[in-house]
Coordinates of N, CA and C in Angstrom, one line a residue:
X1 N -10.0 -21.9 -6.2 CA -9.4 -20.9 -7.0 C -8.1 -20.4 -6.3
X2 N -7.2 -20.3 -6.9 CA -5.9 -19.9 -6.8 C -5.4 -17.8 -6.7
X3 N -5.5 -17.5 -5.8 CA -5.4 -15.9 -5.9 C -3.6 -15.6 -5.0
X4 N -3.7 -14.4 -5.8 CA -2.3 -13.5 -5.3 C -2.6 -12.2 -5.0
X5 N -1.9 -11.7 -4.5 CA -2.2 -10.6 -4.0 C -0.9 -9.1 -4.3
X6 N -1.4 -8.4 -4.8 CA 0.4 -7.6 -5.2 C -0.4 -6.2 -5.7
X7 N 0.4 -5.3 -5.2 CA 0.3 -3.6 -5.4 C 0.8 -3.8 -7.0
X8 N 0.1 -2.5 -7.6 CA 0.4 -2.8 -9.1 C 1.3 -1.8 -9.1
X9 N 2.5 -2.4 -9.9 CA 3.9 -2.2 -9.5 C 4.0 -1.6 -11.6
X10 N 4.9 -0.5 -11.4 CA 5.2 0.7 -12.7 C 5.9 -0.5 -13.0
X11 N 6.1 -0.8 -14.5 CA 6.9 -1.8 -14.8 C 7.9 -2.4 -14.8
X12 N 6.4 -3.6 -14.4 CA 7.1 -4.9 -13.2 C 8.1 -5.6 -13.3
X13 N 8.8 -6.7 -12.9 CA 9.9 -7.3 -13.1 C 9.4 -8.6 -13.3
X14 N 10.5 -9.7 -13.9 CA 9.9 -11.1 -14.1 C 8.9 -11.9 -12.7
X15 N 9.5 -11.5 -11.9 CA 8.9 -12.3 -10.3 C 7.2 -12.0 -9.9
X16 N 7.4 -10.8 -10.2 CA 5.4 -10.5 -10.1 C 4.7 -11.2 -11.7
X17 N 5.0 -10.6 -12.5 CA 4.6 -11.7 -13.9 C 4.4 -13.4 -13.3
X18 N 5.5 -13.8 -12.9 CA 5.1 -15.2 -12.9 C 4.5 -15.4 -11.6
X19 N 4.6 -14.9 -10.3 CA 3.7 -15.1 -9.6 C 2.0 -14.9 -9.8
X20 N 2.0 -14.2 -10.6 CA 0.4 -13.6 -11.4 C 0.0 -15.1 -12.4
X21 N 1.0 -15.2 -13.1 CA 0.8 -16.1 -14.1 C 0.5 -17.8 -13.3
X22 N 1.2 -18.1 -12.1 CA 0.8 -19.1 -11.2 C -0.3 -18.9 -10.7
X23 N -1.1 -17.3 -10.8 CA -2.4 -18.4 -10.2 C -3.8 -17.9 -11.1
X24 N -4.8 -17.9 -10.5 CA -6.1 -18.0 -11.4 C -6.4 -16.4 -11.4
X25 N -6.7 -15.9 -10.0 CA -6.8 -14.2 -10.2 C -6.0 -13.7 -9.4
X26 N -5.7 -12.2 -9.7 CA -4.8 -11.3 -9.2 C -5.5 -10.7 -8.6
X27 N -5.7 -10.0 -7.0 CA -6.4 -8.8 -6.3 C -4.8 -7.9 -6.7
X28 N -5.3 -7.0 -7.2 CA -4.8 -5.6 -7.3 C -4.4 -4.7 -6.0
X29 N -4.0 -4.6 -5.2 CA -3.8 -4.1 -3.7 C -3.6 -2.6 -3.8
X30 N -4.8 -2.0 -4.3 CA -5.0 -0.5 -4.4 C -5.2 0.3 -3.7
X31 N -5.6 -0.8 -2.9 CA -6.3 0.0 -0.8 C -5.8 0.4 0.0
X32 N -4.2 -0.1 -0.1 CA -3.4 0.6 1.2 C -2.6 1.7 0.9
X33 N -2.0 2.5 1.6 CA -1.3 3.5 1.4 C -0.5 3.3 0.4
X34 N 0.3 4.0 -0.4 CA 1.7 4.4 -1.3 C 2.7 4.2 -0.6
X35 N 3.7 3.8 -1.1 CA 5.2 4.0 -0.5 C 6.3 4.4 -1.0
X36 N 6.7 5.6 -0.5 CA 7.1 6.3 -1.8 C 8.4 5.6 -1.5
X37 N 9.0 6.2 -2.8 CA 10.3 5.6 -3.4 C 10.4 4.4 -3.7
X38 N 9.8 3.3 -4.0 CA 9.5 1.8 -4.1 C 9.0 1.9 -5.3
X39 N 8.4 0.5 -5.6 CA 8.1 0.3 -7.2 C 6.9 0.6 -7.8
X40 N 6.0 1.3 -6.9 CA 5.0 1.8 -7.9 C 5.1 2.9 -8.8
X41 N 6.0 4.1 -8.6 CA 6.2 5.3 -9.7 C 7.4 4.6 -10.7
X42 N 8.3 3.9 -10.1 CA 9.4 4.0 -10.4 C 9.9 2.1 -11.0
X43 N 10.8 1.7 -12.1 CA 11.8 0.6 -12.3 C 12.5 0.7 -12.7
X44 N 13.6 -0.5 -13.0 CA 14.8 0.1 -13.5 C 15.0 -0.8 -15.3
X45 N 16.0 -0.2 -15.6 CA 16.1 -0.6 -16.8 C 17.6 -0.5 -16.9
X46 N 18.6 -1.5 -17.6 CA 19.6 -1.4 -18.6 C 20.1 -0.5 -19.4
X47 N 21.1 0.6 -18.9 CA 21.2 1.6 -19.7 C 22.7 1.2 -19.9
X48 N 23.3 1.3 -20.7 CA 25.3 1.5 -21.0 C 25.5 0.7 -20.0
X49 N 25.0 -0.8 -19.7 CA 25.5 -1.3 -18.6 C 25.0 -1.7 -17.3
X50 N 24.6 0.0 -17.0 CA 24.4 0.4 -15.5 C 23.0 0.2 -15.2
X51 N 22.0 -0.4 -14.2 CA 20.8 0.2 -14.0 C 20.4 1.4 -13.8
X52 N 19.6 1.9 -14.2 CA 18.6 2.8 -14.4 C 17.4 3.5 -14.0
X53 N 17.1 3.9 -13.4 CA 15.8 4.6 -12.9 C 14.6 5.1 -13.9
X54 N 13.7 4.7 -14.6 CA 12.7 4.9 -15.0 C 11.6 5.8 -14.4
X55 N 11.2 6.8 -13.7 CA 10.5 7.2 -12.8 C 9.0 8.1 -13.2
X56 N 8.1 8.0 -12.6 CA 7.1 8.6 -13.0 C 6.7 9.4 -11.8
X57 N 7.0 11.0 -11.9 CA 6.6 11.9 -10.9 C 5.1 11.8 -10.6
X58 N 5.0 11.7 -8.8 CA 3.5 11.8 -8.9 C 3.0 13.3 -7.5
X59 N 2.0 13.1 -6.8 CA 1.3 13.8 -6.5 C 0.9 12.8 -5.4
X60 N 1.6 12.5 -3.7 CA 1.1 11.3 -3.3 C 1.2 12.1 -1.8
X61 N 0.5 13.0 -0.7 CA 0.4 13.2 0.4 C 0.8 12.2 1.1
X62 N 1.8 12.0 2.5 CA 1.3 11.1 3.4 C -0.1 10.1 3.4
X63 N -0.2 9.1 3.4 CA -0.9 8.6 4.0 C -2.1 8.4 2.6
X64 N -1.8 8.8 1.5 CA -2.1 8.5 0.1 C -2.8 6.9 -0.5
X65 N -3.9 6.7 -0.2 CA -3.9 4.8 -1.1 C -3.5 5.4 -2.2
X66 N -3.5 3.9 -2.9 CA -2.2 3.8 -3.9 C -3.5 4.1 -5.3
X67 N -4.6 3.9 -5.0 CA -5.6 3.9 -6.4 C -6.1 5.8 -6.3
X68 N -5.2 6.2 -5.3 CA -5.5 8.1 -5.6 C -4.6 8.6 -5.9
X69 N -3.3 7.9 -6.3 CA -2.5 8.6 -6.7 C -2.1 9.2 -7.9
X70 N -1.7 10.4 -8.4 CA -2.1 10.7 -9.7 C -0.5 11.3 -10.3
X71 N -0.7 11.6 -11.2 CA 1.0 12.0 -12.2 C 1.0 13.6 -11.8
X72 N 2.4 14.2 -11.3 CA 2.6 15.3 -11.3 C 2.7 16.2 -12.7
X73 N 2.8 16.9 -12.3 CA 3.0 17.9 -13.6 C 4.9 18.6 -13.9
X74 N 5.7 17.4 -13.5 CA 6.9 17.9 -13.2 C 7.3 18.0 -14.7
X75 N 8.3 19.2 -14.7 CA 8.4 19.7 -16.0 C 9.6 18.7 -16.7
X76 N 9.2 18.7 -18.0 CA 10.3 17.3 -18.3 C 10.7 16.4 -18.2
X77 N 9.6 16.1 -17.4 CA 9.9 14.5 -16.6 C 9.7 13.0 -18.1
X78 N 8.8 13.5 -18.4 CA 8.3 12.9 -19.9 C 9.0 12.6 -20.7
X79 N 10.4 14.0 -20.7 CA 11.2 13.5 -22.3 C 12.7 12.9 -21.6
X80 N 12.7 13.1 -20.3 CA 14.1 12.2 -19.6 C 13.1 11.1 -19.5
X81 N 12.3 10.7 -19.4 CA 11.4 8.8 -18.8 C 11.9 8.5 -20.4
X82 N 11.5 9.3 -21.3 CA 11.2 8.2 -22.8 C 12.8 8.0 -23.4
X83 N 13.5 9.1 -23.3 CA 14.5 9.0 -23.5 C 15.3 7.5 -23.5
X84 N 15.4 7.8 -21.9 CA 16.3 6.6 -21.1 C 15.7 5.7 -21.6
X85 N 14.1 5.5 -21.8 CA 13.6 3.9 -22.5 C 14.0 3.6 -23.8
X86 N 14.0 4.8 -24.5 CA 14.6 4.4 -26.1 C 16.1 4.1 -25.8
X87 N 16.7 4.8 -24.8 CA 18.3 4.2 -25.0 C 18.4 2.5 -24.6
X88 N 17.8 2.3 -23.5 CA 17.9 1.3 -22.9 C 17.6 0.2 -24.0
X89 N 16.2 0.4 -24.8 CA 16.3 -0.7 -25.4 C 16.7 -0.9 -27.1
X90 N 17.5 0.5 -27.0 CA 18.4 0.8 -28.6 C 19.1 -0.3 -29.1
X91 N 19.2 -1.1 -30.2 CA 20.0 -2.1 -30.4 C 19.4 -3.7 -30.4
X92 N 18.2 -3.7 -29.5 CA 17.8 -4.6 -28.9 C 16.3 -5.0 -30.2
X93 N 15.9 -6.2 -30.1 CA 14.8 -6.8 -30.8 C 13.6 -6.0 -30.5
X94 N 13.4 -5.7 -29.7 CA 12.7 -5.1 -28.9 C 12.5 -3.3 -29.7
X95 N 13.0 -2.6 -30.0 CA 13.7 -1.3 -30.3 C 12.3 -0.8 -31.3
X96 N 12.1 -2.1 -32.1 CA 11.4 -1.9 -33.1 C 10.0 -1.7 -33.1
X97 N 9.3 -2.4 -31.4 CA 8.3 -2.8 -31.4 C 8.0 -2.3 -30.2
X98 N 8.5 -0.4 -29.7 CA 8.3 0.1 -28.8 C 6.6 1.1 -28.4
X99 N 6.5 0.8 -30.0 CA 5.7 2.3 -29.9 C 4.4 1.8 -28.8
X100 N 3.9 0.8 -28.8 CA 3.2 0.5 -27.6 C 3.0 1.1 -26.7
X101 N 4.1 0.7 -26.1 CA 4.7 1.2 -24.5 C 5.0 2.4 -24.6
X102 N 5.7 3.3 -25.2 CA 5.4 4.7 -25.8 C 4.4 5.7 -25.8
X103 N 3.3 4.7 -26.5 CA 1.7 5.4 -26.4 C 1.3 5.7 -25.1
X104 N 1.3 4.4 -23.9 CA 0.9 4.1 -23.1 C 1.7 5.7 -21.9
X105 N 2.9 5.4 -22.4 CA 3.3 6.4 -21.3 C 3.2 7.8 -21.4
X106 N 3.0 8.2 -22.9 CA 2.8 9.5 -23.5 C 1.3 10.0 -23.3
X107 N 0.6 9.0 -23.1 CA -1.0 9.4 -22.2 C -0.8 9.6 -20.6
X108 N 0.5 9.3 -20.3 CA 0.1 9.9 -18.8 C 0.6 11.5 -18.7
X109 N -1.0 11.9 -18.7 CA -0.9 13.2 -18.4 C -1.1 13.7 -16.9
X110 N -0.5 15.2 -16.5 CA -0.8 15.5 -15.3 C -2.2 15.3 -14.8
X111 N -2.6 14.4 -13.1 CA -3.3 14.6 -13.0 C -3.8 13.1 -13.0
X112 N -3.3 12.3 -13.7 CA -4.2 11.0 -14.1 C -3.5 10.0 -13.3
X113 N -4.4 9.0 -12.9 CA -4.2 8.0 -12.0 C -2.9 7.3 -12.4
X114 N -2.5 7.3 -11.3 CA -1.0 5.9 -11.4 C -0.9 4.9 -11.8
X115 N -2.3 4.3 -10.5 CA -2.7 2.7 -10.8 C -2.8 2.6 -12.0
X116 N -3.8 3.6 -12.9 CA -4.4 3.2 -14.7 C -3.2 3.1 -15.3
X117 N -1.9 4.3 -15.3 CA -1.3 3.7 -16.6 C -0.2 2.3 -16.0
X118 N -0.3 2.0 -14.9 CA 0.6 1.2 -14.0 C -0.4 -0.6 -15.0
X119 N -1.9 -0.6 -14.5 CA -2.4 -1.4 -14.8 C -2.9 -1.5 -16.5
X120 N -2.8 -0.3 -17.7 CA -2.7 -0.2 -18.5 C -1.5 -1.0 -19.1
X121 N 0.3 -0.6 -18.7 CA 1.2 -0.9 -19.1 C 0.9 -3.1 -18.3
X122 N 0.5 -3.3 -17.5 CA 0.2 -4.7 -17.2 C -0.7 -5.5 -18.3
X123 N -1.5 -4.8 -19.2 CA -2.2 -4.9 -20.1 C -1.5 -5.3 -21.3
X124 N -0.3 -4.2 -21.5 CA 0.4 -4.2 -22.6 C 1.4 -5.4 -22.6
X125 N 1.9 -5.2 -20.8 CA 3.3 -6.4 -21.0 C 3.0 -7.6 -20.7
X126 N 1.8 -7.9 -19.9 CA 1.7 -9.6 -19.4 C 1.5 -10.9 -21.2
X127 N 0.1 -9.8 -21.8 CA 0.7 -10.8 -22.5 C 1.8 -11.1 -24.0
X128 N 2.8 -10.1 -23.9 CA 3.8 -10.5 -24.7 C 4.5 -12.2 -23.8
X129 N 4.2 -12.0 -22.3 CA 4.8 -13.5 -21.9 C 3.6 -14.3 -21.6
X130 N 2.8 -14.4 -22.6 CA 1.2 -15.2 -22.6 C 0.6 -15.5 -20.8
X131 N 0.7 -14.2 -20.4 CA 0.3 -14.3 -19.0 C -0.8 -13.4 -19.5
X132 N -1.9 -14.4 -19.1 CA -3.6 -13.9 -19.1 C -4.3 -14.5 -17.8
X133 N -4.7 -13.3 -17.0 CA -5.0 -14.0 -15.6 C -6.0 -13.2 -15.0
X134 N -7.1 -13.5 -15.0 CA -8.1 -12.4 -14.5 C -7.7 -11.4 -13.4
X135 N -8.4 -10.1 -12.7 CA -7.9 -9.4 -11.9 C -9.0 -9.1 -11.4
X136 N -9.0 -8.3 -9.9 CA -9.8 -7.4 -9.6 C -8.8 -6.7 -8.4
X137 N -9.4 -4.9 -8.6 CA -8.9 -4.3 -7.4 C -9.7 -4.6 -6.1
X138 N -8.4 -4.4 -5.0 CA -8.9 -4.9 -3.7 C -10.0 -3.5 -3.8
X139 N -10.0 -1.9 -4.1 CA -11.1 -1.2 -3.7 C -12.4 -1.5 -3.8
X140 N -12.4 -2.7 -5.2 CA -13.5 -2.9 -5.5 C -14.6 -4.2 -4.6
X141 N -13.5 -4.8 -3.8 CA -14.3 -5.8 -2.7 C -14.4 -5.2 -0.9
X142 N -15.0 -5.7 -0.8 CA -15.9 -5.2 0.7 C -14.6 -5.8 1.8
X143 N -13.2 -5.6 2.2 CA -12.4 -6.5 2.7 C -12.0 -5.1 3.6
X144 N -11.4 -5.8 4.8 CA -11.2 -4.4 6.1 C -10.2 -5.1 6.8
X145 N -9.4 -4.0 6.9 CA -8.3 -4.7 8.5 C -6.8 -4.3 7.6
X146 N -5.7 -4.6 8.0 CA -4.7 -4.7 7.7 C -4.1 -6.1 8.0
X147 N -2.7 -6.0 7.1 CA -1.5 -6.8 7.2 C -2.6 -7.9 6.8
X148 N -1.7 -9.1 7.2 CA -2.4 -10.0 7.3 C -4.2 -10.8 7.6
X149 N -4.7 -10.0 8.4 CA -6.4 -9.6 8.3 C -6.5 -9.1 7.3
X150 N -6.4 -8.1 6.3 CA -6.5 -7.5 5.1 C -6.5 -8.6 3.9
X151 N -5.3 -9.2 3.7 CA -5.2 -10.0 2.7 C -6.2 -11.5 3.4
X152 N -6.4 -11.9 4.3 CA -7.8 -13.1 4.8 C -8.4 -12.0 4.3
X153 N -9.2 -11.2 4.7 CA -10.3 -10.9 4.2 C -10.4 -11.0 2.3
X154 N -9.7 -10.3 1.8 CA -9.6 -10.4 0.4 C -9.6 -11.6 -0.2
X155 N -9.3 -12.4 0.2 CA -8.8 -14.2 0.0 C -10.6 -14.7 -0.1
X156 N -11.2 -14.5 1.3 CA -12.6 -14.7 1.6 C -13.6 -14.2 0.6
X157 N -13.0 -12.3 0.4 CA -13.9 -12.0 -0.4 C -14.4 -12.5 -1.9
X158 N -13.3 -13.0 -2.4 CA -13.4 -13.3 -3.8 C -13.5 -15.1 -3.7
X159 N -13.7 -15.8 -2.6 CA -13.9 -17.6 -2.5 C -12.5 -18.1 -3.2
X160 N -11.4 -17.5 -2.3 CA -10.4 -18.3 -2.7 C -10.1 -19.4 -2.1
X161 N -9.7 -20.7 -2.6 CA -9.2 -21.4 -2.0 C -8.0 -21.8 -1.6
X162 N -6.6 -21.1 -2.5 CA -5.8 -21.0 -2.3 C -4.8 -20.0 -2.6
X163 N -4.3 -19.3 -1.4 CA -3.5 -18.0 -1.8 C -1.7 -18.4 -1.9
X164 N -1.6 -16.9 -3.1 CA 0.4 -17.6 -2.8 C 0.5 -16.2 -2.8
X165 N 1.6 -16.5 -1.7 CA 2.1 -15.4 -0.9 C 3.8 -15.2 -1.5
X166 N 4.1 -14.4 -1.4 CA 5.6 -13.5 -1.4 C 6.4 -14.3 -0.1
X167 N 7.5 -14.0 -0.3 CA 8.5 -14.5 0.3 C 8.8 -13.9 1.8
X168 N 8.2 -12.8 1.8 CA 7.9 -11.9 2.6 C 6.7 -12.3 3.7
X169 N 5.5 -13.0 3.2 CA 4.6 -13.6 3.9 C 4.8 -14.3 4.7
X170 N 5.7 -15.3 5.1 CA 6.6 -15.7 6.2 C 6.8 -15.0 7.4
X171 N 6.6 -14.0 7.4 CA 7.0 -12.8 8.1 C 5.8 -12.6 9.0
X172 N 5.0 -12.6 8.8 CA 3.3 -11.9 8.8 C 2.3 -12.4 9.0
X173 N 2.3 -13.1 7.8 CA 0.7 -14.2 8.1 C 0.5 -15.2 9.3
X174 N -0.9 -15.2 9.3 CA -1.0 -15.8 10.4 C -2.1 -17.0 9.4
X175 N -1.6 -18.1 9.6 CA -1.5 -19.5 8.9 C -2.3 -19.7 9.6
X176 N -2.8 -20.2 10.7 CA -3.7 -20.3 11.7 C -5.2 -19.9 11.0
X177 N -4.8 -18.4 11.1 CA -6.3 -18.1 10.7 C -7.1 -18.2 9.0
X178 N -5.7 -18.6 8.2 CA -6.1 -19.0 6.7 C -6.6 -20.0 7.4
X179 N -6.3 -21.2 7.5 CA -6.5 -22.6 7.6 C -7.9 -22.5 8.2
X180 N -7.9 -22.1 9.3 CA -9.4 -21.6 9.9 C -10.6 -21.6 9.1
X181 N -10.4 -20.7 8.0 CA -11.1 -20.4 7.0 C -10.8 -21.5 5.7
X182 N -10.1 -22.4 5.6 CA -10.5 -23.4 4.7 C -9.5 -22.7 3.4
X183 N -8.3 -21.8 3.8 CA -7.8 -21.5 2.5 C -5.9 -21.9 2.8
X184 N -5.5 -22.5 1.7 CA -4.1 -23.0 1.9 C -3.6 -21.7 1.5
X185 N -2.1 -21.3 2.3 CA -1.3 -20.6 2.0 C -0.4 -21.6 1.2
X186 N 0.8 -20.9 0.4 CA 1.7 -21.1 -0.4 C 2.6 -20.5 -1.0
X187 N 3.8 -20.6 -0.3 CA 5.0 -19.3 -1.0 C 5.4 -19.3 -2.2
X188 N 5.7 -18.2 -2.6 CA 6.2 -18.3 -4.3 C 7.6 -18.0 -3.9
X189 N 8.3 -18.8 -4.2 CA 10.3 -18.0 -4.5 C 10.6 -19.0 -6.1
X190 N 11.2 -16.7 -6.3 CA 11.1 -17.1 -7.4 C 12.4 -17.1 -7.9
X191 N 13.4 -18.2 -8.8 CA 14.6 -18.0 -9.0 C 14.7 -17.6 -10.1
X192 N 15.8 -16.5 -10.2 CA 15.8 -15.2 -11.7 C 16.5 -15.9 -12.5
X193 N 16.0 -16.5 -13.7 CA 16.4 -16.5 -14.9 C 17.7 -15.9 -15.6
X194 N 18.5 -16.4 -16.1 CA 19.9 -15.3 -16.7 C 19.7 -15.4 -18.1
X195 N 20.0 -14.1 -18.8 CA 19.6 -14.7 -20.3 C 20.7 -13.1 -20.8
X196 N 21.7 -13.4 -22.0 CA 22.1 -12.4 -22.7 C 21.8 -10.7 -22.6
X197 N 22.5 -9.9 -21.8 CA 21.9 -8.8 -21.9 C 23.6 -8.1 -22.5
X198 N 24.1 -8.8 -23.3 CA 25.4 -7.7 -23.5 C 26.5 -7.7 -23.1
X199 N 26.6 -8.2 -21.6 CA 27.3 -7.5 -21.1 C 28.2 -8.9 -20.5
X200 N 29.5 -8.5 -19.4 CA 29.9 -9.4 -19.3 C 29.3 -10.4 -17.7
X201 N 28.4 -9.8 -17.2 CA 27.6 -10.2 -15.9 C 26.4 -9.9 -16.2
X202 N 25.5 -10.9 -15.9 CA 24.1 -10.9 -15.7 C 23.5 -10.0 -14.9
X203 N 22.7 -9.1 -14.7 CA 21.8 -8.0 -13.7 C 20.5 -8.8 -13.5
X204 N 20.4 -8.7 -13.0 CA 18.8 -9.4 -12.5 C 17.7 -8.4 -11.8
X205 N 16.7 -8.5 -11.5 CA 15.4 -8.0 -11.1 C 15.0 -6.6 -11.9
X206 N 15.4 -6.5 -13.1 CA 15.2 -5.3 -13.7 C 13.5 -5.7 -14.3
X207 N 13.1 -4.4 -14.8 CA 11.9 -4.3 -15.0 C 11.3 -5.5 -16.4
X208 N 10.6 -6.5 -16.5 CA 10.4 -7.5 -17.3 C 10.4 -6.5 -18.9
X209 N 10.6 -5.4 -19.3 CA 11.1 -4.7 -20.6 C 12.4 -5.5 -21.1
X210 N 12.9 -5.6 -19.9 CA 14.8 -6.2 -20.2 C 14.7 -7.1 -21.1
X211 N 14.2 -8.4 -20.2 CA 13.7 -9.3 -21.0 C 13.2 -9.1 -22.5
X212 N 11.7 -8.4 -22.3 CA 11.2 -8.4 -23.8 C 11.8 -7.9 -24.4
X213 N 12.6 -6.9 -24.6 CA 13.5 -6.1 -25.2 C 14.4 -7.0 -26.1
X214 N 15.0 -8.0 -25.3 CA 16.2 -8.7 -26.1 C 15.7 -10.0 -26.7
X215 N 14.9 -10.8 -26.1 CA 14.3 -11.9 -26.4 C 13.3 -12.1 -27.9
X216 N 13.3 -13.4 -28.1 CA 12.3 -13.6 -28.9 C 10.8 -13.8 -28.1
X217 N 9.6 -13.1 -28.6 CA 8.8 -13.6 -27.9 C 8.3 -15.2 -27.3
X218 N 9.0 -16.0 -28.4 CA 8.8 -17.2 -27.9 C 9.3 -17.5 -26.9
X219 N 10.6 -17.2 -26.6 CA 11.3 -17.9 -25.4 C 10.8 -16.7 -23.9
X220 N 10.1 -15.6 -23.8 CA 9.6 -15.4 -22.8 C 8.8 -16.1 -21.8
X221 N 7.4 -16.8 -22.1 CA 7.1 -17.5 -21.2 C 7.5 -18.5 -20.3
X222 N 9.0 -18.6 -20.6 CA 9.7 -19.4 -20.2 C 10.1 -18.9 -18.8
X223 N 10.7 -18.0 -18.8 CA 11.4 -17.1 -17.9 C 10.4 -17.3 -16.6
X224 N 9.5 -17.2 -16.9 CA 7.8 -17.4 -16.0 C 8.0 -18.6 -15.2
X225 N 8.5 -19.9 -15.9 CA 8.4 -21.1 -15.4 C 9.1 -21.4 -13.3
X226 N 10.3 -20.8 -13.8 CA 11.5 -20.7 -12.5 C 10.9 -20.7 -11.0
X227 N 9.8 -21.2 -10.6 CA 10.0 -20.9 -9.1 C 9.3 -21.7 -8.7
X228 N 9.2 -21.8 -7.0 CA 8.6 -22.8 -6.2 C 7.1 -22.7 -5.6
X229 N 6.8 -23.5 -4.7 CA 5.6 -23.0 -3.8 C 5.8 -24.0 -3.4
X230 N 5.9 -23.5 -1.8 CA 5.7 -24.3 -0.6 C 5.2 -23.7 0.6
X231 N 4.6 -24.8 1.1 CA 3.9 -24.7 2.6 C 4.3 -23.7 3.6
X232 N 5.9 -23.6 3.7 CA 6.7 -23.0 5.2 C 7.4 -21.9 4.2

């Protein structure tokens, strides 16, 4: 079995989609701390050109896992988030076929978990790009240690036989001790797709809405296809 491993990221961009969509199951990485200002509250989007900040105020102490984190009660934060998303994808194919993701965000009330509407909206978006891929949160497996021990254990807990790693895992893992245990590592680099957004230059790593927004759904899964895996 083919496993990845990735924090559930506020909506995601094309590169976690298809890294998800390459393998058989997702661990959800709900167990380690928060980081704030990074992509779990927060993505960007295509507004008049410019990227954008999408942001979801939360409630995250120091030293916070990422499956306790919950929505603040900041005032107005709700009608500047929906706003900017109706502008963003105003004009666009997409425009018409918002109310979804609307719903989704209009239930995050003060108080209520991140991960849920984070892994709710993964619900909504994976399969407009026919990305259907089992999951489980790392809270929910018996796995201990950090960094690299963290993710072996995880890999172990669920009988994987082969994990793909981020571009970043290069960095970190210790290949040694996968191999030990009988599981191939495998990098994912993923090359970003260019596709019509308006304008006279391509923006790239925006949140995968960009995409759905302007695209037909047929030609989405496509976008998925673009990357590698290799050994080193």
């Amino acid at each position: 079995m083919r496993v990845t491993i990735h924090q559930p990221e506020h909506l995601p961009w094309l590169g976690l989609l298809a890294k998800v969509a390459a393998s058989d199951l997702w661990i959800v990485l709900d167990s380690v701390p928060y980081r704030k200002n990074y992509f779990q509250n927060r993505n960007r989007v295509l507004l008049n050109g410019e990227q954008t900040w999408l942001t979801v105020p939360v409630d995250a102490p120091f030293g916070t896992l990422i499956r306790d984190v919950r929505v603040a009660g900041t005032p107005h934060w709700l009608r500047r988030y929906r706003g900017r998303l109706v502008q963003a994808v105003a004009g666009t194919p997409g425009a018409s076929r918002l109310e979804g993701l609307l719903a989704l965000i209009d239930a995050a009330a003060p108080g209520s978990l991140l991960a849920d509407l984070n892994l709710d909206i993964a619900d909504w978006l994976f399969p407009q790009f026919e990305v259907k891929v089992a999951r489980v949160c790392a809270s929910e497996l018996a796995a201990t240690g950090s960094k690299s021990e963290l993710i072996l254990d995880l890999c172990r807990a669920v009988g994987a036989a082969e994990y793909i790693a981020g571009p970043s895992g290069r960095d970190y893992l210790d290949l040694a001790a996968f191999a030990e245990h009988g599981i191939r590592v495998r990098f994912f680099d993923f090359d970003h797709p260019a596709y019509a957004q308006g304008g006279d230059s391509f923006v790239p790593c925006l949140s995968a809405v960009d995409a759905w927004s302007r695209l037909a759904q047929a030609e989405l899964p496509l976008l998925l296809s673009r990357y590698q895996l290799s050994d080193l």
